[in-house]
PDB file of C-alpha atoms in Angstrom:
ATOM      1  CA  UNK A 216     -19.354  28.443 -18.506  1.00  0.00           C
ATOM      2  CA  UNK A 217     -17.262  26.399 -20.942  1.00  0.00           C
ATOM      3  CA  UNK A 218     -13.767  27.654 -21.727  1.00  0.00           C
ATOM      4  CA  UNK A 219     -14.581  27.428 -25.452  1.00  0.00           C
ATOM      5  CA  UNK A 220     -17.956  28.494 -26.787  1.00  0.00           C
ATOM      6  CA  UNK A 221     -19.120  28.089 -30.367  1.00  0.00           C
ATOM      7  CA  UNK A 222     -22.075  29.511 -32.225  1.00  0.00           C
ATOM      8  CA  UNK A 223     -24.316  28.550 -33.795  1.00  0.00           C
ATOM      9  CA  UNK A 224     -24.775  24.943 -32.663  1.00  0.00           C
ATOM     10  CA  UNK A 225     -26.578  24.065 -35.882  1.00  0.00           C
ATOM     11  CA  UNK A 226     -26.451  25.808 -39.237  1.00  0.00           C
ATOM     12  CA  UNK A 227     -28.316  25.013 -42.436  1.00  0.00           C
ATOM     13  CA  UNK A 228     -27.353  26.781 -45.650  1.00  0.00           C
ATOM     14  CA  UNK A 229     -28.096  26.629 -49.343  1.00  0.00           C
ATOM     15  CA  UNK A 230     -25.329  25.710 -51.742  1.00  0.00           C
ATOM     16  CA  UNK A 231     -23.299  28.773 -52.650  1.00  0.00           C
ATOM     17  CA  UNK A 232     -23.975  30.724 -49.459  1.00  0.00           C
ATOM     18  CA  UNK A 233     -21.229  32.359 -47.371  1.00  0.00           C
ATOM     19  CA  UNK A 234     -21.000  30.715 -43.949  1.00  0.00           C
ATOM     20  CA  UNK A 235     -19.561  31.979 -40.686  1.00  0.00           C
ATOM     21  CA  UNK A 236     -18.994  29.975 -37.512  1.00  0.00           C
ATOM     22  CA  UNK A 237     -17.864  31.800 -34.383  1.00  0.00           C
ATOM     23  CA  UNK A 238     -15.715  30.746 -31.456  1.00  0.00           C
ATOM     24  CA  UNK A 239     -15.015  32.569 -28.192  1.00  0.00           C
ATOM     25  CA  UNK A 240     -12.624  31.429 -25.510  1.00  0.00           C
ATOM     26  CA  UNK A 241     -11.903  32.554 -21.979  1.00  0.00           C
ATOM     27  CA  UNK A 242      -8.374  31.335 -21.276  1.00  0.00           C
ATOM     28  CA  UNK A 243      -4.883  32.278 -22.406  1.00  0.00           C
ATOM     29  CA  UNK A 244      -3.910  30.192 -25.404  1.00  0.00           C
ATOM     30  CA  UNK A 245      -0.864  29.298 -27.429  1.00  0.00           C
ATOM     31  CA  UNK A 246      -2.961  28.535 -30.523  1.00  0.00           C
ATOM     32  CA  UNK A 247      -6.512  28.092 -31.753  1.00  0.00           C
ATOM     33  CA  UNK A 248      -7.504  25.186 -33.959  1.00  0.00           C
ATOM     34  CA  UNK A 249     -10.374  24.636 -36.345  1.00  0.00           C
ATOM     35  CA  UNK A 250     -11.208  20.995 -36.963  1.00  0.00           C
ATOM     36  CA  UNK A 251     -13.663  19.181 -39.199  1.00  0.00           C
ATOM     37  CA  UNK A 252     -15.437  15.969 -38.197  1.00  0.00           C
ATOM     38  CA  UNK A 253     -17.408  13.852 -40.641  1.00  0.00           C
ATOM     39  CA  UNK A 254     -19.965  11.175 -39.666  1.00  0.00           C
ATOM     40  CA  UNK A 255     -18.090   8.128 -38.419  1.00  0.00           C
ATOM     41  CA  UNK A 256     -15.781  10.168 -36.246  1.00  0.00           C
ATOM     42  CA  UNK A 257     -12.663  11.062 -38.210  1.00  0.00           C
ATOM     43  CA  UNK A 258     -11.294  14.483 -37.218  1.00  0.00           C
ATOM     44  CA  UNK A 259      -9.166  16.535 -39.587  1.00  0.00           C
ATOM     45  CA  UNK A 260      -7.276  19.664 -38.647  1.00  0.00           C
ATOM     46  CA  UNK A 261      -8.198  22.587 -40.900  1.00  0.00           C
ATOM     47  CA  UNK A 262      -6.249  25.453 -39.359  1.00  0.00           C
ATOM     48  CA  UNK A 263      -3.998  26.247 -36.460  1.00  0.00           C
ATOM     49  CA  UNK A 264      -3.507  29.947 -35.841  1.00  0.00           C
ATOM     50  CA  UNK A 265      -2.233  32.249 -33.125  1.00  0.00           C
ATOM     51  CA  UNK A 266      -2.753  35.590 -34.863  1.00  0.00           C
ATOM     52  CA  UNK A 267      -4.236  37.178 -37.938  1.00  0.00           C
ATOM     53  CA  UNK A 268      -5.810  35.203 -40.727  1.00  0.00           C
ATOM     54  CA  UNK A 269      -5.238  32.016 -42.702  1.00  0.00           C
ATOM     55  CA  UNK A 270      -6.818  30.889 -45.968  1.00  0.00           C
ATOM     56  CA  UNK A 271      -6.992  27.467 -47.585  1.00  0.00           C
ATOM     57  CA  UNK A 272      -9.120  27.144 -50.670  1.00  0.00           C
ATOM     58  CA  UNK A 273     -12.641  28.278 -49.794  1.00  0.00           C
ATOM     59  CA  UNK A 274     -11.944  28.283 -46.058  1.00  0.00           C
ATOM     60  CA  UNK A 275     -10.767  31.317 -44.117  1.00  0.00           C
ATOM     61  CA  UNK A 276      -9.966  31.461 -40.405  1.00  0.00           C
ATOM     62  CA  UNK A 277      -9.408  34.654 -38.431  1.00  0.00           C
ATOM     63  CA  UNK A 278      -8.488  35.308 -34.838  1.00  0.00           C
ATOM     64  CA  UNK A 279      -8.625  38.393 -32.621  1.00  0.00           C
ATOM     65  CA  UNK A 280      -6.390  37.728 -29.624  1.00  0.00           C
ATOM     66  CA  UNK A 281      -7.475  40.847 -27.707  1.00  0.00           C
ATOM     67  CA  UNK A 282     -11.157  39.939 -27.993  1.00  0.00           C
ATOM     68  CA  UNK A 283     -10.501  36.179 -27.594  1.00  0.00           C
ATOM     69  CA  UNK A 284     -12.583  35.441 -30.642  1.00  0.00           C
ATOM     70  CA  UNK A 285     -12.142  33.494 -33.850  1.00  0.00           C
ATOM     71  CA  UNK A 286     -14.274  32.933 -36.934  1.00  0.00           C
ATOM     72  CA  UNK A 287     -14.283  30.253 -39.598  1.00  0.00           C
ATOM     73  CA  UNK A 288     -15.689  31.324 -42.949  1.00  0.00           C
ATOM     74  CA  UNK A 289     -16.652  29.106 -45.867  1.00  0.00           C
ATOM     75  CA  UNK A 290     -17.151  30.836 -49.190  1.00  0.00           C
ATOM     76  CA  UNK A 291     -19.311  29.366 -51.972  1.00  0.00           C
ATOM     77  CA  UNK A 292     -20.497  26.537 -49.703  1.00  0.00           C
ATOM     78  CA  UNK A 293     -21.075  23.089 -51.174  1.00  0.00           C
ATOM     79  CA  UNK A 294     -22.954  20.030 -49.885  1.00  0.00           C
ATOM     80  CA  UNK A 295     -19.614  18.255 -49.352  1.00  0.00           C
ATOM     81  CA  UNK A 296     -18.837  20.907 -46.694  1.00  0.00           C
ATOM     82  CA  UNK A 297     -21.556  19.347 -44.519  1.00  0.00           C
ATOM     83  CA  UNK A 298     -19.827  18.213 -41.337  1.00  0.00           C
ATOM     84  CA  UNK A 299     -19.291  19.182 -37.712  1.00  0.00           C
ATOM     85  CA  UNK A 300     -16.811  22.034 -37.306  1.00  0.00           C
ATOM     86  CA  UNK A 301     -15.041  22.178 -33.967  1.00  0.00           C
ATOM     87  CA  UNK A 302     -13.060  24.994 -32.428  1.00  0.00           C
ATOM     88  CA  UNK A 303     -10.336  24.013 -29.955  1.00  0.00           C
ATOM     89  CA  UNK A 304      -7.639  25.862 -28.050  1.00  0.00           C
ATOM     90  CA  UNK A 305      -4.257  24.675 -26.859  1.00  0.00           C
ATOM     91  CA  UNK A 306      -2.553  26.065 -23.806  1.00  0.00           C
ATOM     92  CA  UNK A 307       1.180  25.700 -23.156  1.00  0.00           C
ATOM     93  CA  UNK A 308       1.449  23.680 -26.371  1.00  0.00           C
ATOM     94  CA  UNK A 309      -0.186  20.589 -25.024  1.00  0.00           C
ATOM     95  CA  UNK A 310      -3.709  19.338 -24.721  1.00  0.00           C
ATOM     96  CA  UNK A 311      -6.681  20.697 -26.642  1.00  0.00           C
ATOM     97  CA  UNK A 312      -9.837  22.061 -25.047  1.00  0.00           C
ATOM     98  CA  UNK A 313     -12.741  21.755 -27.465  1.00  0.00           C
ATOM     99  CA  UNK A 314     -15.965  23.588 -28.117  1.00  0.00           C
ATOM    100  CA  UNK A 315     -19.109  21.546 -28.599  1.00  0.00           C
ATOM    101  CA  UNK A 316     -19.028  21.846 -32.356  1.00  0.00           C
ATOM    102  CA  UNK A 317     -21.261  23.338 -35.043  1.00  0.00           C
ATOM    103  CA  UNK A 318     -23.261  20.950 -37.205  1.00  0.00           C
ATOM    104  CA  UNK A 319     -23.288  22.407 -40.721  1.00  0.00           C
ATOM    105  CA  UNK A 320     -25.680  21.139 -43.369  1.00  0.00           C
ATOM    106  CA  UNK A 321     -25.422  22.549 -46.880  1.00  0.00           C
ATOM    107  CA  UNK A 322     -28.380  21.721 -49.094  1.00  0.00           C
ATOM    108  CA  UNK A 323     -28.076  21.531 -52.884  1.00  0.00           C
TER     109      UNK A 323
ATOM    110  CA  UNK B 118      -0.727   4.685 -44.778  1.00  0.00           C
ATOM    111  CA  UNK B 119       1.401   6.708 -42.364  1.00  0.00           C
ATOM    112  CA  UNK B 120      -1.408   8.331 -40.386  1.00  0.00           C
ATOM    113  CA  UNK B 121      -2.569   7.607 -36.848  1.00  0.00           C
ATOM    114  CA  UNK B 122      -4.243   4.218 -36.533  1.00  0.00           C
ATOM    115  CA  UNK B 123      -6.462   2.828 -33.797  1.00  0.00           C
ATOM    116  CA  UNK B 124      -7.592  -0.677 -33.056  1.00  0.00           C
ATOM    117  CA  UNK B 125     -10.270  -1.885 -32.762  1.00  0.00           C
ATOM    118  CA  UNK B 126     -12.567   0.535 -34.568  1.00  0.00           C
ATOM    119  CA  UNK B 127     -15.613  -0.754 -32.702  1.00  0.00           C
ATOM    120  CA  UNK B 128     -15.944  -2.597 -29.410  1.00  0.00           C
ATOM    121  CA  UNK B 129     -19.123  -3.887 -27.795  1.00  0.00           C
ATOM    122  CA  UNK B 130     -18.756  -5.215 -24.293  1.00  0.00           C
ATOM    123  CA  UNK B 131     -20.858  -6.091 -21.297  1.00  0.00           C
ATOM    124  CA  UNK B 132     -20.817  -3.992 -18.173  1.00  0.00           C
ATOM    125  CA  UNK B 133     -18.078  -5.089 -15.818  1.00  0.00           C
ATOM    126  CA  UNK B 134     -15.714  -6.378 -18.505  1.00  0.00           C
ATOM    127  CA  UNK B 135     -12.264  -4.946 -19.167  1.00  0.00           C
ATOM    128  CA  UNK B 136     -11.362  -3.480 -22.558  1.00  0.00           C
ATOM    129  CA  UNK B 137      -8.090  -2.332 -24.085  1.00  0.00           C
ATOM    130  CA  UNK B 138      -7.596  -0.029 -27.041  1.00  0.00           C
ATOM    131  CA  UNK B 139      -4.445   0.530 -29.049  1.00  0.00           C
ATOM    132  CA  UNK B 140      -3.156   3.631 -30.811  1.00  0.00           C
ATOM    133  CA  UNK B 141      -0.244   3.760 -33.255  1.00  0.00           C
ATOM    134  CA  UNK B 142       0.869   7.365 -33.799  1.00  0.00           C
ATOM    135  CA  UNK B 143       2.702   8.872 -36.737  1.00  0.00           C
ATOM    136  CA  UNK B 144       6.180   7.437 -36.338  1.00  0.00           C
ATOM    137  CA  UNK B 145       8.191  10.613 -35.790  1.00  0.00           C
ATOM    138  CA  UNK B 146       5.676  12.143 -33.358  1.00  0.00           C
ATOM    139  CA  UNK B 147       6.786  12.159 -29.734  1.00  0.00           C
ATOM    140  CA  UNK B 148       3.480  13.406 -28.276  1.00  0.00           C
ATOM    141  CA  UNK B 149       0.424  11.170 -28.047  1.00  0.00           C
ATOM    142  CA  UNK B 150      -2.983  12.238 -26.723  1.00  0.00           C
ATOM    143  CA  UNK B 151      -6.135  10.382 -25.710  1.00  0.00           C
ATOM    144  CA  UNK B 152      -9.528  12.097 -25.882  1.00  0.00           C
ATOM    145  CA  UNK B 153     -13.082  10.887 -25.310  1.00  0.00           C
ATOM    146  CA  UNK B 154     -16.163  12.080 -27.192  1.00  0.00           C
ATOM    147  CA  UNK B 155     -19.764  11.355 -26.311  1.00  0.00           C
ATOM    148  CA  UNK B 156     -22.592  11.795 -28.791  1.00  0.00           C
ATOM    149  CA  UNK B 157     -23.301  15.401 -29.696  1.00  0.00           C
ATOM    150  CA  UNK B 158     -20.417  16.768 -27.643  1.00  0.00           C
ATOM    151  CA  UNK B 159     -16.937  17.977 -28.408  1.00  0.00           C
ATOM    152  CA  UNK B 160     -14.035  15.717 -27.412  1.00  0.00           C
ATOM    153  CA  UNK B 161     -12.644  15.883 -23.864  1.00  0.00           C
ATOM    154  CA  UNK B 162      -9.013  15.448 -22.896  1.00  0.00           C
ATOM    155  CA  UNK B 163      -8.067  12.292 -21.010  1.00  0.00           C
ATOM    156  CA  UNK B 164      -4.275  12.093 -20.930  1.00  0.00           C
ATOM    157  CA  UNK B 165      -1.121  12.671 -22.927  1.00  0.00           C
ATOM    158  CA  UNK B 166       2.392  11.310 -23.260  1.00  0.00           C
ATOM    159  CA  UNK B 167       5.664  12.768 -24.340  1.00  0.00           C
ATOM    160  CA  UNK B 168       7.700   9.798 -25.457  1.00  0.00           C
ATOM    161  CA  UNK B 169       7.037   7.173 -22.758  1.00  0.00           C
ATOM    162  CA  UNK B 170       6.286   9.671 -19.968  1.00  0.00           C
ATOM    163  CA  UNK B 171       2.665  10.343 -19.054  1.00  0.00           C
ATOM    164  CA  UNK B 172       2.733  14.105 -18.455  1.00  0.00           C
ATOM    165  CA  UNK B 173      -0.882  14.958 -17.647  1.00  0.00           C
ATOM    166  CA  UNK B 174      -4.069  13.130 -16.704  1.00  0.00           C
ATOM    167  CA  UNK B 175      -7.547  14.623 -16.610  1.00  0.00           C
ATOM    168  CA  UNK B 176      -9.657  14.205 -13.503  1.00  0.00           C
ATOM    169  CA  UNK B 177     -12.071  12.469 -15.909  1.00  0.00           C
ATOM    170  CA  UNK B 178      -9.599   9.585 -15.887  1.00  0.00           C
ATOM    171  CA  UNK B 179     -10.839   7.602 -12.902  1.00  0.00           C
ATOM    172  CA  UNK B 180      -8.754   4.829 -11.380  1.00  0.00           C
ATOM    173  CA  UNK B 181     -10.549   2.360 -13.667  1.00  0.00           C
ATOM    174  CA  UNK B 182      -8.685   3.918 -16.586  1.00  0.00           C
ATOM    175  CA  UNK B 183      -5.000   3.374 -17.270  1.00  0.00           C
ATOM    176  CA  UNK B 184      -2.867   4.351 -20.215  1.00  0.00           C
ATOM    177  CA  UNK B 185       0.643   3.335 -21.175  1.00  0.00           C
ATOM    178  CA  UNK B 186       3.162   4.109 -23.856  1.00  0.00           C
ATOM    179  CA  UNK B 187       5.900   1.676 -22.912  1.00  0.00           C
ATOM    180  CA  UNK B 188       8.502   2.333 -25.593  1.00  0.00           C
ATOM    181  CA  UNK B 189       7.424   5.779 -26.671  1.00  0.00           C
ATOM    182  CA  UNK B 190       5.726   4.424 -29.770  1.00  0.00           C
ATOM    183  CA  UNK B 191       2.239   2.863 -29.600  1.00  0.00           C
ATOM    184  CA  UNK B 192      -0.056   3.451 -26.635  1.00  0.00           C
ATOM    185  CA  UNK B 193      -2.776   1.431 -24.953  1.00  0.00           C
ATOM    186  CA  UNK B 194      -5.791   2.658 -23.013  1.00  0.00           C
ATOM    187  CA  UNK B 195      -7.398   0.132 -20.678  1.00  0.00           C
ATOM    188  CA  UNK B 196     -10.752   0.498 -18.967  1.00  0.00           C
ATOM    189  CA  UNK B 197     -11.437  -1.911 -16.141  1.00  0.00           C
ATOM    190  CA  UNK B 198     -14.921  -2.875 -14.909  1.00  0.00           C
ATOM    191  CA  UNK B 199     -16.625  -0.956 -17.699  1.00  0.00           C
ATOM    192  CA  UNK B 200     -19.797   1.004 -16.964  1.00  0.00           C
ATOM    193  CA  UNK B 201     -22.527   2.142 -19.345  1.00  0.00           C
ATOM    194  CA  UNK B 202     -21.291   5.715 -18.910  1.00  0.00           C
ATOM    195  CA  UNK B 203     -18.002   4.697 -20.523  1.00  0.00           C
ATOM    196  CA  UNK B 204     -19.785   4.321 -23.876  1.00  0.00           C
ATOM    197  CA  UNK B 205     -18.125   6.882 -26.149  1.00  0.00           C
ATOM    198  CA  UNK B 206     -15.720   7.384 -29.025  1.00  0.00           C
ATOM    199  CA  UNK B 207     -12.121   7.171 -27.830  1.00  0.00           C
ATOM    200  CA  UNK B 208      -9.838   9.278 -29.987  1.00  0.00           C
ATOM    201  CA  UNK B 209      -6.068   9.215 -30.212  1.00  0.00           C
ATOM    202  CA  UNK B 210      -3.975  12.008 -31.669  1.00  0.00           C
ATOM    203  CA  UNK B 211      -0.266  12.571 -32.128  1.00  0.00           C
ATOM    204  CA  UNK B 212       1.987  15.528 -32.767  1.00  0.00           C
ATOM    205  CA  UNK B 213       5.539  16.757 -32.694  1.00  0.00           C
ATOM    206  CA  UNK B 214       6.525  18.654 -29.578  1.00  0.00           C
ATOM    207  CA  UNK B 215       8.865  21.362 -28.432  1.00  0.00           C
ATOM    208  CA  UNK B 216       8.912  23.764 -25.492  1.00  0.00           C
ATOM    209  CA  UNK B 217       7.918  26.916 -27.339  1.00  0.00           C
ATOM    210  CA  UNK B 218       6.061  25.683 -30.418  1.00  0.00           C
ATOM    211  CA  UNK B 219       2.526  24.371 -30.780  1.00  0.00           C
ATOM    212  CA  UNK B 220       2.106  21.727 -33.441  1.00  0.00           C
ATOM    213  CA  UNK B 221      -0.930  20.411 -35.267  1.00  0.00           C
ATOM    214  CA  UNK B 222      -2.428  17.274 -33.779  1.00  0.00           C
ATOM    215  CA  UNK B 223      -3.296  14.438 -36.172  1.00  0.00           C
ATOM    216  CA  UNK B 224      -6.222  12.294 -35.168  1.00  0.00           C
ATOM    217  CA  UNK B 225      -6.887   8.616 -35.603  1.00  0.00           C
ATOM    218  CA  UNK B 226     -10.291   7.280 -36.722  1.00  0.00           C
ATOM    219  CA  UNK B 227     -11.330   6.523 -33.140  1.00  0.00           C
ATOM    220  CA  UNK B 228     -12.557   3.456 -31.295  1.00  0.00           C
ATOM    221  CA  UNK B 229     -16.296   3.426 -30.620  1.00  0.00           C
ATOM    222  CA  UNK B 230     -17.058   1.663 -27.334  1.00  0.00           C
ATOM    223  CA  UNK B 231     -20.547   0.446 -26.500  1.00  0.00           C
ATOM    224  CA  UNK B 232     -21.121  -0.931 -23.010  1.00  0.00           C
ATOM    225  CA  UNK B 233     -24.297  -2.985 -22.706  1.00  0.00           C
TER     226      UNK B 233
END
């Protein structure tokens, strides 16, 4: 079993829909990260959180430390949100352990 | 541009050849990480440096792989006697570091290696 599990693996939505991507982890962490990867490889950090909830524009990330679970929500989705979203955890402040990613496609 | 840069962006090589990749981190970042990503998978940790010290290496990093960060600035990752299984995207990231604080990692664009 991977230390970081994401669901779903693939997600197709219509423009405007509310999207949720889930992440579960099985180890103690210092922080959880949500990352976005566009075709071509570039990875951008969206959120880093260790408790509660963070919001940036149409993106919201939540974490439940007791349940070892996090969710990434996208409100009013748009085709430009199409990308791979990756959940990762850091332990003792160093390296990241990644989930396999969720391929999101938002159709106009 | 003051982000993380990697060179080359693409490398095609024949099996058995040696390759070297370079990563230039954000200048004030003292931590530098190397990850590897194969198609359809999430990245996997290879190794990381704090300043010039290599603090951790994954067991994925066989003895054909070596990484250096000689002056605590740029880093190189060398793969000797490349194999087809080494074909992947090699990602570099950098961050600040302290004992009790986790910092965001900033990723470079990656080097895509194809071994024929």
